[in-house]
Amino acid sequence: MSTTPPVSPAGTIHDLGYKRYVGTRRSAGTRWLVIARNQISSSWKTWWRYKSSLALAVIVTFIAGGVMFILSDKVIRDFAGAAATTMSDAALPKSIQWYTRAAFLVSLTIGARVVAGDLQSGAFTFYFSRSVRPRDYVIGKLGGMFALMAPINLAGPLLLACARLGLSQDVDQLIGSLMLVPKAIAIGLLGTLVFATVPVAFSALIANGRYAIALWGAYYLVFGFIVSMIGRHSDSWIGALDLATSLDAVALQLFDLHLFTGRAGNLDPTVALASILVHIAAAIAIVGYQVRSAHGSGVGGAS
Amino acid sequence: MTEKRIPSTRSTTLTIAFVTWLRILRRRALWVSMVIAAMPVLYAGAMMSLIGSGERSSPVSGDLFAIELLVLALLAPMFVATAIGEEVEDRTTTYLWSRPIARWSVLAGKLLTLVPLMIVLVSASWSLAGWIAWDRLPPMQTYSALAACALAMSLVATGIASLSPKHGMALTIVYLLFFDFPLGVLPQTLREMSLGHQVRTLSGMFPDESGLLSAAISLVAIALVWTVVAALRVRRIEA
Amino acid sequence: MSAVVVADNCSKWYGHVLGISDVSWKLGGGIVGLLGPNGAGKSTLIKLMAGLLVPSRGSLSVFGANPFTDIAVRRRIGYAPEHEKTWDELTALELVTVMARLAGVPGERAKLAAEAALEAMGMADARNRRVQGFSKGMRQRTKLATAIAHDPDFLLLDEPLTGVNPIARADIVARIGALAAAGKTIVVSSHVLYEIEALTSEIVVIYRGQVLAEGNVYEIRKLIDRHPHRIRIECDQPRVIAAALATADHVARIVFERQGVLIETRDPDRCYDQLAAAVLESGVEVSALSSPDNNLGAVFEYLTGDGGRR
Amino acid sequence: MTEGASLPAGSPPLIGMLGLTKRYGNIVAIDRLDARVDGKIIGLLGPNGAGKSTLLKALLGLIPYEGGARVLGLEARTHGADIRDRVGYMPEQEAFLAGMSAVELCTYAGELSGLPRTEAMQRAHAALYYAGLEEKRYQPIDGYSTGMKQRVKLAQALVHDPEILFLDEPTNGLDPRSRDEMLELIAELPARRGCAIVLSTHLLPDVERVCDHAVIMHQGRVRFVGSIDELRGARGRDTEILVEVKADAARLGEVLTEAGATCQVVSAVTLSVSLPETATNELVFRRAREAGLQIRGLGVRRETVEAAFLRVIGDAPKKDAQP
């Protein structure tokens, strides 16, 4: 089986037989990286699951950047004329809701069936018959989703913030707007975290991928709209349960924009932030719990 | 033994409808859909307790109807695209296509169960929400508009799911939410292509919209396009 | 009598993947075993006959009609697919009843027919249980029941014995045999020769998308005889047997093994005879006699001329 | 199979169980198992529901249990992850990830077991070559035939250089050649890769062909542990043989019946024969020759594993109708 062609009389025959692995194994703490990378590469394969939404985010960035650049000193006022700001200041916070929309698209095509898809295809057996712990799986999948969502939610605002800095006319203005960068990172991180965790929690709750998509869509769109309306009319915290509006409210507050605030205007940004953080925490807890309980029954379940 | 004749299309459609119903009944689809359909009721209840009886203004009813449309835009893909997509994915189409039946009757049978089911769910939710909001049932016209909407969206879902069985559901939701509904707020000519817009017109709740007849015609046209797509496509699906 | 199935230069590709290639074949009736390794094209051919696929080239007709477009001819076909999934939320009785109705058995009679079919497949006790809890053997029986409930003339059974334990297998074979005795035309696919041998002696061998051989199992065995064989003899005195055969011109190689001897021959037919003679003359106690080449896999390789390559 | 375990003397047994019990609520899935299991290829046998899957899960450290379960000397409850790095598991059902090719899947599997990426890739190719998937390994698994999927499952279980392989029904749905090849691969593994194998199957001829040891489970209890030879019992003179002829098994049946044997025609070319007390196989050869028939094969005359298995589990009636 393991012979080389006879080249010369002095030739050697190499043993191509099996070699044991003598190196050390990577520590268990790195397994999540492997899972995360796989999540990214499999999502990247088709054009419509991820790339199309990414393209949308790129377009938003270009438009917002263009608005900043071309209409930089155009002043806009609200109807009462009380508040005013320049276009270049408004472009960044107003673009956040568009990034959110692109992220929602990805959550429909990928996020809301991450765990459900694995449950249906028997992939749990594949994972847990190896030295993968439930927490590695959870961190890996969420990490992968984070990495997918970051270019959409985080990279765009960050680029816009940098562009805004570049548009500064003098050093004072530059220093004055330096805070834009950490603010953009903060809001970007929030958005990324929300869309990397909450849809996945829905997919972990409902083992059927399609139902998970429907329930997540209903929660985000319909329930979100309802609670934000209730919140507006009751002036209560309940509106903060609407993730889209909450993100918007936090963005507007961070960038100090009080124009055309829409539904977000009635929301206390602190409450909105708290709601977002609670959502993220609850989502991670749900995914962790569900994966843990599926873990034991995942392997060898031939009945 | 039995004489050998092919089943009538009526009996085929009814049988498929029966199977679809049994399968829906025995899995989680029903309660998931009930949760979704309950949302407008929640809205109506909350708004009424907040605003009180004095201000039963049109914005709330407009919102309520918009929410019902959103609910349908999720339910229709969930029911229809799942019913078709799973059939192809699980390869149970081999059972169906090897029978002496016309293929479109399979689609018809599924719709025969799913569309009335959706209409019942949405009507119940709409009645309850309306009753809470206005102390009376909403006008008949709105019911017919919702029913037409349920049918039309199901046909859209049928078309898209027959094109892409595996991802039909996500694609249909994206189509309705990110293409159809936004079209509805665009200028006249493009608006005609939006199901959502036509249904709003048909409901009669939005007086500024254009004529009923033209809306009905547009709605039928859009639904027909997707029906033709589905009918052509299903003839070619191999098992 | 006219043929049940006529395939005329029939080919089927899935994209670039070959299903079957240029098959011209006639099926007159009776019970026929469709044999071939995994991926040879058995399922493709069966699906073409069941009207689930359209030939990419050429044509295939069943009872003189195109099964893909002609609805009426599918009334006469019963098909049991290879894969496992059904509408698993239904009970066995519901599933078979529905399938019978879809095949044209009206109303209440469908239920009676379904009960009879399940009974015939030995599933009467489990008929009110949902399919999702069934074992492989029960699923196979349920699938067979869906195929026969509407009393078709032509049965297409794709791998009905796979994943079934030996005892249930014998039972299913007997039940299929009973159907054949009732005058149905039956095509049974399998990748295991002995399963089919227990059912029928008429065999069609599919390999790489083509009909490689067809006919009686004895004729297939003659084909097998045409290529070199290794024969393994386990006995107490292997060297005596070896000595008796060493001079024969058809013997190419003799290898001594732990428990016996392996003889490689170019003419198995003669070798077996001489071997029997040697055993009788020498009085050697033979405990086992077998040939690793006496199977379809070997004949596939031999006939397609690619020896050990895959 | 050759004698001797792959582990040096004094090392812990491959698998050791001490009062291993697993309850699901009130149902006792496995009940006080006590066994030391060694060997190169160990058949794990038992009817459906005997507790095989539960046992494998417990040994992989995936479910909590009472009592002790040690694999390679490691307690599964506390060292599950270490055990799983040293054990390869080939599941019965499909366990693939949508849209991946065989190479991607195996590389991923290797990485998940802690191999560096380059090493995992190299081993993925090697394992796929070994499993006989050469040119097709870059195609998506979704389009594979049953036989190829089984090979991928074997390759992904091998890729991280395990010391033990748990194989769950590896030959299900394979054609004879693929099955032969799969069994050959399995039989070679201990020598070529230095790993022991636990083979869970209901195809008893497979066990007969490749296993040297067997564990038989029934109703949650271990009914037998030991070598295959011990399972078959002392080899006395067996009475039943399987004869294959070139043609016309029925005719051979007739002539042998005349000679006092009890015959049953299995197929057109095979015949099951119970020879009379005093006769040997020579009788078969002689009668066949006199009748002008050619013997093509002769079954091994000993209690088959199947018969031994049925004896061990108390000759319980085989019910396929058990889920």
PDB file of N, CA, C and O in Angstrom, chain C residues 224-243:
ATOM      1  N   ILE C 224     -20.947 -14.434 -13.448  1.00  0.00           N
ATOM      2  CA  ILE C 224     -19.985 -14.383 -12.353  1.00  0.00           C
ATOM      3  C   ILE C 224     -18.879 -15.406 -12.571  1.00  0.00           C
ATOM      4  O   ILE C 224     -17.716 -15.163 -12.295  1.00  0.00           O
ATOM      5  N   ASP C 225     -19.276 -16.550 -13.138  1.00  0.00           N
ATOM      6  CA  ASP C 225     -18.303 -17.626 -13.365  1.00  0.00           C
ATOM      7  C   ASP C 225     -17.233 -17.264 -14.379  1.00  0.00           C
ATOM      8  O   ASP C 225     -16.198 -17.915 -14.449  1.00  0.00           O
ATOM      9  N   ARG C 226     -17.508 -16.270 -15.202  1.00  0.00           N
ATOM     10  CA  ARG C 226     -16.561 -16.001 -16.278  1.00  0.00           C
ATOM     11  C   ARG C 226     -15.311 -15.280 -15.803  1.00  0.00           C
ATOM     12  O   ARG C 226     -14.381 -15.103 -16.558  1.00  0.00           O
ATOM     13  N   HIS C 227     -15.326 -14.778 -14.608  1.00  0.00           N
ATOM     14  CA  HIS C 227     -14.121 -14.073 -14.193  1.00  0.00           C
ATOM     15  C   HIS C 227     -13.401 -14.861 -13.096  1.00  0.00           C
ATOM     16  O   HIS C 227     -13.984 -15.733 -12.456  1.00  0.00           O
ATOM     17  N   PRO C 228     -12.126 -14.561 -12.886  1.00  0.00           N
ATOM     18  CA  PRO C 228     -11.334 -15.340 -11.932  1.00  0.00           C
ATOM     19  C   PRO C 228     -11.930 -15.302 -10.531  1.00  0.00           C
ATOM     20  O   PRO C 228     -12.519 -14.313 -10.121  1.00  0.00           O
ATOM     21  N   HIS C 229     -11.765 -16.399  -9.848  1.00  0.00           N
ATOM     22  CA  HIS C 229     -12.312 -16.534  -8.511  1.00  0.00           C
ATOM     23  C   HIS C 229     -11.219 -16.876  -7.527  1.00  0.00           C
ATOM     24  O   HIS C 229     -10.247 -17.532  -7.867  1.00  0.00           O
ATOM     25  N   ARG C 230     -11.448 -16.438  -6.313  1.00  0.00           N
ATOM     26  CA  ARG C 230     -10.650 -16.982  -5.221  1.00  0.00           C
ATOM     27  C   ARG C 230     -11.573 -17.881  -4.408  1.00  0.00           C
ATOM     28  O   ARG C 230     -12.714 -17.498  -4.152  1.00  0.00           O
ATOM     29  N   ILE C 231     -11.099 -19.033  -4.076  1.00  0.00           N
ATOM     30  CA  ILE C 231     -11.920 -19.963  -3.293  1.00  0.00           C
ATOM     31  C   ILE C 231     -11.174 -20.273  -2.001  1.00  0.00           C
ATOM     32  O   ILE C 231      -9.991 -20.637  -2.029  1.00  0.00           O
ATOM     33  N   ARG C 232     -11.854 -20.081  -0.913  1.00  0.00           N
ATOM     34  CA  ARG C 232     -11.203 -20.297   0.375  1.00  0.00           C
ATOM     35  C   ARG C 232     -11.721 -21.604   0.970  1.00  0.00           C
ATOM     36  O   ARG C 232     -12.932 -21.802   1.085  1.00  0.00           O
ATOM     37  N   ILE C 233     -10.815 -22.488   1.282  1.00  0.00           N
ATOM     38  CA  ILE C 233     -11.207 -23.775   1.852  1.00  0.00           C
ATOM     39  C   ILE C 233     -10.633 -23.872   3.260  1.00  0.00           C
ATOM     40  O   ILE C 233      -9.425 -23.764   3.450  1.00  0.00           O
ATOM     41  N   GLU C 234     -11.507 -24.047   4.217  1.00  0.00           N
ATOM     42  CA  GLU C 234     -11.043 -24.263   5.579  1.00  0.00           C
ATOM     43  C   GLU C 234     -11.134 -25.756   5.860  1.00  0.00           C
ATOM     44  O   GLU C 234     -12.201 -26.360   5.744  1.00  0.00           O
ATOM     45  N   CYS C 235      -9.988 -26.371   6.185  1.00  0.00           N
ATOM     46  CA  CYS C 235     -10.006 -27.817   6.411  1.00  0.00           C
ATOM     47  C   CYS C 235      -8.830 -28.207   7.289  1.00  0.00           C
ATOM     48  O   CYS C 235      -7.977 -27.385   7.602  1.00  0.00           O
ATOM     49  N   ASP C 236      -8.813 -29.481   7.673  1.00  0.00           N
ATOM     50  CA  ASP C 236      -7.750 -29.897   8.575  1.00  0.00           C
ATOM     51  C   ASP C 236      -6.425 -30.152   7.855  1.00  0.00           C
ATOM     52  O   ASP C 236      -5.384 -30.052   8.440  1.00  0.00           O
ATOM     53  N   GLN C 237      -6.499 -30.481   6.556  1.00  0.00           N
ATOM     54  CA  GLN C 237      -5.248 -30.757   5.835  1.00  0.00           C
ATOM     55  C   GLN C 237      -5.174 -29.929   4.545  1.00  0.00           C
ATOM     56  O   GLN C 237      -5.335 -30.466   3.441  1.00  0.00           O
ATOM     57  N   PRO C 238      -4.954 -28.650   4.678  1.00  0.00           N
ATOM     58  CA  PRO C 238      -4.979 -27.793   3.485  1.00  0.00           C
ATOM     59  C   PRO C 238      -3.965 -28.225   2.419  1.00  0.00           C
ATOM     60  O   PRO C 238      -4.226 -28.091   1.226  1.00  0.00           O
ATOM     61  N   ARG C 239      -2.822 -28.759   2.844  1.00  0.00           N
ATOM     62  CA  ARG C 239      -1.789 -29.075   1.859  1.00  0.00           C
ATOM     63  C   ARG C 239      -2.201 -30.243   0.962  1.00  0.00           C
ATOM     64  O   ARG C 239      -1.782 -30.327  -0.183  1.00  0.00           O
ATOM     65  N   VAL C 240      -3.030 -31.111   1.485  1.00  0.00           N
ATOM     66  CA  VAL C 240      -3.508 -32.230   0.666  1.00  0.00           C
ATOM     67  C   VAL C 240      -4.394 -31.706  -0.468  1.00  0.00           C
ATOM     68  O   VAL C 240      -4.246 -32.069  -1.629  1.00  0.00           O
ATOM     69  N   ILE C 241      -5.317 -30.800  -0.096  1.00  0.00           N
ATOM     70  CA  ILE C 241      -6.192 -30.211  -1.099  1.00  0.00           C
ATOM     71  C   ILE C 241      -5.363 -29.431  -2.119  1.00  0.00           C
ATOM     72  O   ILE C 241      -5.555 -29.524  -3.336  1.00  0.00           O
ATOM     73  N   ALA C 242      -4.406 -28.649  -1.612  1.00  0.00           N
ATOM     74  CA  ALA C 242      -3.581 -27.837  -2.492  1.00  0.00           C
ATOM     75  C   ALA C 242      -2.824 -28.709  -3.468  1.00  0.00           C
ATOM     76  O   ALA C 242      -2.754 -28.419  -4.671  1.00  0.00           O
ATOM     77  N   ALA C 243      -2.285 -29.807  -2.959  1.00  0.00           N
ATOM     78  CA  ALA C 243      -1.515 -30.695  -3.828  1.00  0.00           C
ATOM     79  C   ALA C 243      -2.391 -31.255  -4.934  1.00  0.00           C
ATOM     80  O   ALA C 243      -1.980 -31.350  -6.093  1.00  0.00           O
TER      81      ALA C 243
END
